[in-house]
Short mmCIF file of C-alpha atoms in Angstrom, two decimals:
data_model
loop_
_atom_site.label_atom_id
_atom_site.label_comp_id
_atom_site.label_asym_id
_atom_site.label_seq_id
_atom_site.Cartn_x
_atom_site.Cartn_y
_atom_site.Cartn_z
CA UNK P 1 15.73 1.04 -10.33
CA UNK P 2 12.95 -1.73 -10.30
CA UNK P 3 16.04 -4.35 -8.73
CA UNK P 4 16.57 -1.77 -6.01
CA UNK P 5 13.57 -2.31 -4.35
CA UNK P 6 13.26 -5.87 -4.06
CA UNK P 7 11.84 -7.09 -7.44
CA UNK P 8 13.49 -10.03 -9.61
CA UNK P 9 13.11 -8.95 -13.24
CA UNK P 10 15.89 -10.90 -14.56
CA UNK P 11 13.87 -14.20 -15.75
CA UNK P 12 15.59 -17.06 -18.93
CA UNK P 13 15.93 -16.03 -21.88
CA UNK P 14 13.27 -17.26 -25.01
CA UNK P 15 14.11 -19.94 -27.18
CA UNK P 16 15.73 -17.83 -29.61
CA UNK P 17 18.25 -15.97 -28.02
CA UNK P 18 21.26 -17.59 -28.23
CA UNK P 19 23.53 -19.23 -26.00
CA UNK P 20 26.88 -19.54 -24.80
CA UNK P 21 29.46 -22.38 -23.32
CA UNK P 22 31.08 -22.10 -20.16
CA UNK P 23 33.24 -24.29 -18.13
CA UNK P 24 35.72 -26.87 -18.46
CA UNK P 25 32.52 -29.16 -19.32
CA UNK P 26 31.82 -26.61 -22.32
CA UNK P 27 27.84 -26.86 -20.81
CA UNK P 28 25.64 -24.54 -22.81
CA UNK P 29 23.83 -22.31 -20.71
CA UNK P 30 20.58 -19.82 -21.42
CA UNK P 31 21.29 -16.27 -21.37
CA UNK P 32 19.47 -14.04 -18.77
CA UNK P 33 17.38 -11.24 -20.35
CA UNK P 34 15.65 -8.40 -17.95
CA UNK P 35 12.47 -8.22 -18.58
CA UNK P 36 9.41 -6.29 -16.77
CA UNK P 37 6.02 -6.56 -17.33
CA UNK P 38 2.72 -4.40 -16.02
CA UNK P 39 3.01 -6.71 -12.44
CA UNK P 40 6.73 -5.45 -12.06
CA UNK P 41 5.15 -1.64 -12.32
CA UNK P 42 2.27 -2.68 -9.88
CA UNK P 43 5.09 -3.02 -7.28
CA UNK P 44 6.97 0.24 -8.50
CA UNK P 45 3.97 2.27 -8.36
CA UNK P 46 3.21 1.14 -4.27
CA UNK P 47 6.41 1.30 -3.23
CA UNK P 48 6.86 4.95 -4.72
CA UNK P 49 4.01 5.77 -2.91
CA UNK P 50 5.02 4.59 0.17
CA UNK P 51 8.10 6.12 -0.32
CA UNK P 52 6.49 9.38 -0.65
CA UNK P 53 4.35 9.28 2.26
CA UNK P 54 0.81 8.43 0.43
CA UNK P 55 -1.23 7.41 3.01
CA UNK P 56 -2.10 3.30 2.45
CA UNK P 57 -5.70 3.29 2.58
CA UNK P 58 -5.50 5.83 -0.73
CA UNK P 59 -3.27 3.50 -2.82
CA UNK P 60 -5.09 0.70 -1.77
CA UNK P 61 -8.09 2.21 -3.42
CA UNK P 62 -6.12 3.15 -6.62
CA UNK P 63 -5.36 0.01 -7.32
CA UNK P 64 -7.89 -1.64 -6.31
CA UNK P 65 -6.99 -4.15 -3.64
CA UNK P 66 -9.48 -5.73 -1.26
CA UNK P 67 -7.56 -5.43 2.02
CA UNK P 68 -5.05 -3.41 3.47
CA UNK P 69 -2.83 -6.82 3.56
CA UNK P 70 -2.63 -7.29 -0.37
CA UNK P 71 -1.13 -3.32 -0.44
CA UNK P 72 1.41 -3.85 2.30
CA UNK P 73 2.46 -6.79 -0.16
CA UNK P 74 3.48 -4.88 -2.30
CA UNK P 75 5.26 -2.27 -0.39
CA UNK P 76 8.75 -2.18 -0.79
CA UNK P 77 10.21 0.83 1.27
CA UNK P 78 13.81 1.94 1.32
CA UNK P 79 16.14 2.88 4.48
CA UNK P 80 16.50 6.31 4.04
CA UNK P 81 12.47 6.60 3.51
CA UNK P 82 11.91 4.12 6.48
CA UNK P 83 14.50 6.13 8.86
CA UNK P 84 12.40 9.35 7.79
CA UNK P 85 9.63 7.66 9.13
CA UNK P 86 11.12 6.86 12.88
CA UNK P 87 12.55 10.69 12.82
CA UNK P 88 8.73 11.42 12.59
CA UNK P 89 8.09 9.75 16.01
CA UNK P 90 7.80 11.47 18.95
CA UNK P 91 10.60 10.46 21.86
CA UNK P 92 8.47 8.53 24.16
CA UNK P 93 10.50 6.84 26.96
CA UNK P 94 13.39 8.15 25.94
CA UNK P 95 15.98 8.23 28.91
CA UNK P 96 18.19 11.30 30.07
CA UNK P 97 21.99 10.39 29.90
CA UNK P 98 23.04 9.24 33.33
CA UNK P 99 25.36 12.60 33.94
CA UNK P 100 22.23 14.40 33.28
CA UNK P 101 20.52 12.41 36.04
CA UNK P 102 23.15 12.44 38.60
CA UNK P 103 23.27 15.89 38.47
CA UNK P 104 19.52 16.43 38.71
CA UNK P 105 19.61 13.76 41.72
CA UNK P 106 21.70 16.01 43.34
CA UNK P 107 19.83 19.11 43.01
CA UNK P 108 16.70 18.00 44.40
CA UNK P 109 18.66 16.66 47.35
CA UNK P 110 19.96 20.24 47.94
CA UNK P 111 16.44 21.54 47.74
CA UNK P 112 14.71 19.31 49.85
CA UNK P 113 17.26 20.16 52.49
CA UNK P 114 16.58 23.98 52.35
CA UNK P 115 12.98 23.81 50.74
CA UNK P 116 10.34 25.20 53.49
CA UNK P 117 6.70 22.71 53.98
CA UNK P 118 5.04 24.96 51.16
CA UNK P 119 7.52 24.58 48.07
CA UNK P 120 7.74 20.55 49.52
CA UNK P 121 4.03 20.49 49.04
CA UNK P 122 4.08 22.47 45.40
CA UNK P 123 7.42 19.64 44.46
CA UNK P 124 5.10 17.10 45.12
CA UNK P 125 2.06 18.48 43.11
CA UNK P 126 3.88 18.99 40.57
CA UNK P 127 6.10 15.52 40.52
CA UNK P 128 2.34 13.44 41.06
CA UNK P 129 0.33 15.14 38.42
CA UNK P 130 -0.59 13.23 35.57
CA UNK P 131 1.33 13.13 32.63
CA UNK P 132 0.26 15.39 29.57
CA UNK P 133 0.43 13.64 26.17
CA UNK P 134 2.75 14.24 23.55
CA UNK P 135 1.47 15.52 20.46
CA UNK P 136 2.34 13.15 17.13
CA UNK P 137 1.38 14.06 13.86
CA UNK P 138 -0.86 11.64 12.81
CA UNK P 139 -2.49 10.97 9.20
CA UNK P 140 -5.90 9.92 9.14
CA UNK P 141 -7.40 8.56 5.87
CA UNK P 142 -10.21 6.19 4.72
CA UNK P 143 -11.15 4.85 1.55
CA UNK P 144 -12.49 6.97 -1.14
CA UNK P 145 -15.84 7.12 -0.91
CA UNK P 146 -17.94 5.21 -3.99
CA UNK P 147 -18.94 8.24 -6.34
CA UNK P 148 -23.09 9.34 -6.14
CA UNK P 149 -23.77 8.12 -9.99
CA UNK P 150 -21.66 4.88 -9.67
CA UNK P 151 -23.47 2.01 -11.16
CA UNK P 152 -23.89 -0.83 -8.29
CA UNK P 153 -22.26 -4.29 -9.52
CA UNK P 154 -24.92 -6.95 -9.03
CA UNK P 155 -24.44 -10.38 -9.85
CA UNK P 156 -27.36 -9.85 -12.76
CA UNK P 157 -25.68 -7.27 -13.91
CA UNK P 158 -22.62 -9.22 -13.93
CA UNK P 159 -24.47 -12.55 -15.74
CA UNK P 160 -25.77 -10.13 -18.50
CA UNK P 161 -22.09 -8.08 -19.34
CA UNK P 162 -19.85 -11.28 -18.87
CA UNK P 163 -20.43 -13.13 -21.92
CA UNK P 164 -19.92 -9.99 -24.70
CA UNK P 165 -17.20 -8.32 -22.99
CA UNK P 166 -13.71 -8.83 -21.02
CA UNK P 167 -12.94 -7.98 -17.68
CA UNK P 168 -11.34 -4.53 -18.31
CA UNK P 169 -14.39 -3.43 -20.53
CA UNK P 170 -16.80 -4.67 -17.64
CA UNK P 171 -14.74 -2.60 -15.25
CA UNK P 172 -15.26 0.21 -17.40
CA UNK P 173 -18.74 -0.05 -17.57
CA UNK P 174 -18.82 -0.24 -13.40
CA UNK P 175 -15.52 2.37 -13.23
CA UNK P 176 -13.86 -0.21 -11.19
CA UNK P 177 -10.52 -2.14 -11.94
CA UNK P 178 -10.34 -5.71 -13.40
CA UNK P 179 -8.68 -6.81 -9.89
CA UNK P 180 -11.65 -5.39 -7.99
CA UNK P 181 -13.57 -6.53 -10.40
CA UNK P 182 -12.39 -10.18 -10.60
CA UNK P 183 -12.91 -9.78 -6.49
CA UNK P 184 -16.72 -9.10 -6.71
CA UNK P 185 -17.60 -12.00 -9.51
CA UNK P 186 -15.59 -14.32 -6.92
CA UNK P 187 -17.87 -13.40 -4.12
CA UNK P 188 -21.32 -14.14 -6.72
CA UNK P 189 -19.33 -17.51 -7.41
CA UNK P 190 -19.38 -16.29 -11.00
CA UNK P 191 -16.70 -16.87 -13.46
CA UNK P 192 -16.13 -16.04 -17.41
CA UNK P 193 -17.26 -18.33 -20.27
CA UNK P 194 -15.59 -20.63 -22.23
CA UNK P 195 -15.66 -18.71 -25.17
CA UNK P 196 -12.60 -16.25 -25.91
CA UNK P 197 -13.88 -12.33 -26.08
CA UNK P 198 -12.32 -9.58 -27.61
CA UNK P 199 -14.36 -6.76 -26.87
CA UNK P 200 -10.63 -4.38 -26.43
CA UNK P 201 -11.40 -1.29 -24.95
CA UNK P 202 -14.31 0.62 -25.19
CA UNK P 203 -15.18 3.62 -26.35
CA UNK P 204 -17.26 6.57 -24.34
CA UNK P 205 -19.95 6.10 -26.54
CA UNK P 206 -20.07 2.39 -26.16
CA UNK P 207 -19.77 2.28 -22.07
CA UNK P 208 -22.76 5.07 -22.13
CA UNK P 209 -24.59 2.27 -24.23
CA UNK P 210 -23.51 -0.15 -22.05
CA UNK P 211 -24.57 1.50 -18.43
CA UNK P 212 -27.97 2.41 -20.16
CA UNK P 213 -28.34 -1.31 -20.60
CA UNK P 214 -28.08 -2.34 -17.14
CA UNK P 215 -29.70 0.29 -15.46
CA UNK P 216 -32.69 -1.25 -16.49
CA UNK P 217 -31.64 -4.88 -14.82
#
């Protein structure tokens, strides 16, 4: 499933699996192991979106990329889900076969020949009138809008969290994902410390604590 839509999972195999000769030359090889981690499932999750029809700007927001660029990345749409998406499109352009033509050709000819000035004049109305759009079914979405109570991330904020807690327990303070997250402390040129933290996840009672913290900054 996660090889069909584009993704390499198959990656050498640790030191201790074992391994096997092949060849005249007897040359010892590595086994290949499949293997998937939470990146692998990153792609599988967009793709099966896009797959479904989700609009972009929605999964973008999910997971929390910056630009609309970063999600296409990690689209990976089949044929039968792409071809559903041309049958969707109206026929703009699209030419009559030419027996269809000739035929038409040759009616008109036989009506200008009998046609009195009048149904001439109403032909010609009706051939020179502008062209009336065809309707497409178009999905409109934007980003999900920031929720009223959501805590702003300023780089104080930011200074004051980063050196008692990971990434992921910072984004659940802000309700924001470590990518996004990782985005904003790259914009206040900010970075984690030296020191290893390992605050794991936190609890309801302990990101309450947290927010009433740095309200006050």
């Amino acid at each position: 499933m996660i090889n069909s839509i584009g993704l390499d999972a198959t990656i050498a195999a640790p030191e201790h699996v074992r391994t096997k000769k092949l060849g005249n030359g007897k040359e010892k090889v590595k086994r290949r192991i499949c293997q998937y981690d939470t990146h692998s499932f990153r792609h599988s999750f967009v793709s099966f979106c896009a797959n479904a029809g989700v609009p972009m700007a929605i999964v973008q927001e999910i997971v929390g990329h910056g630009s609309p660029a970063m999600t296409r990345h990690y689209y990976h749409m089949d044929q039968l889900a792409a071809q559903r998406a041309i049958n969707t499109l109206p026929a703009i352009g699209k030419e009559a076969p030419s027996t269809q033509v000739a035929a038409l050709r040759r009616k008109l000819h036989q009506f200008i020949d009998t046609a009195d000035l009048s149904q001439l004049q109403c032909l010609q109305e009706q051939l020179l009138s502008e062209h009336q759009s065809i309707p497409a079914d178009i999905i409109e979405a934007e980003a999900l809008p920031e929720p009223e109570n959501a805590l702003a991330i300023t780089p104080e904020r930011l200074q004051y969290l980063l050196p008692d807690y990971t990434i992921e327990a910072i984004g659940q303070v802000f309700g924001v994902t470590g990518t996004a997250l990782r985005k904003r402390m790259k914009k206040f040129n900010l970075s984690r410390p030296a020191k290893r933290i390992v605050s794991g996840v936190l609890s309801s009672e302990q990101i309450t604590a947290a927010q009433s913290k740095i309200k006050q900054i």
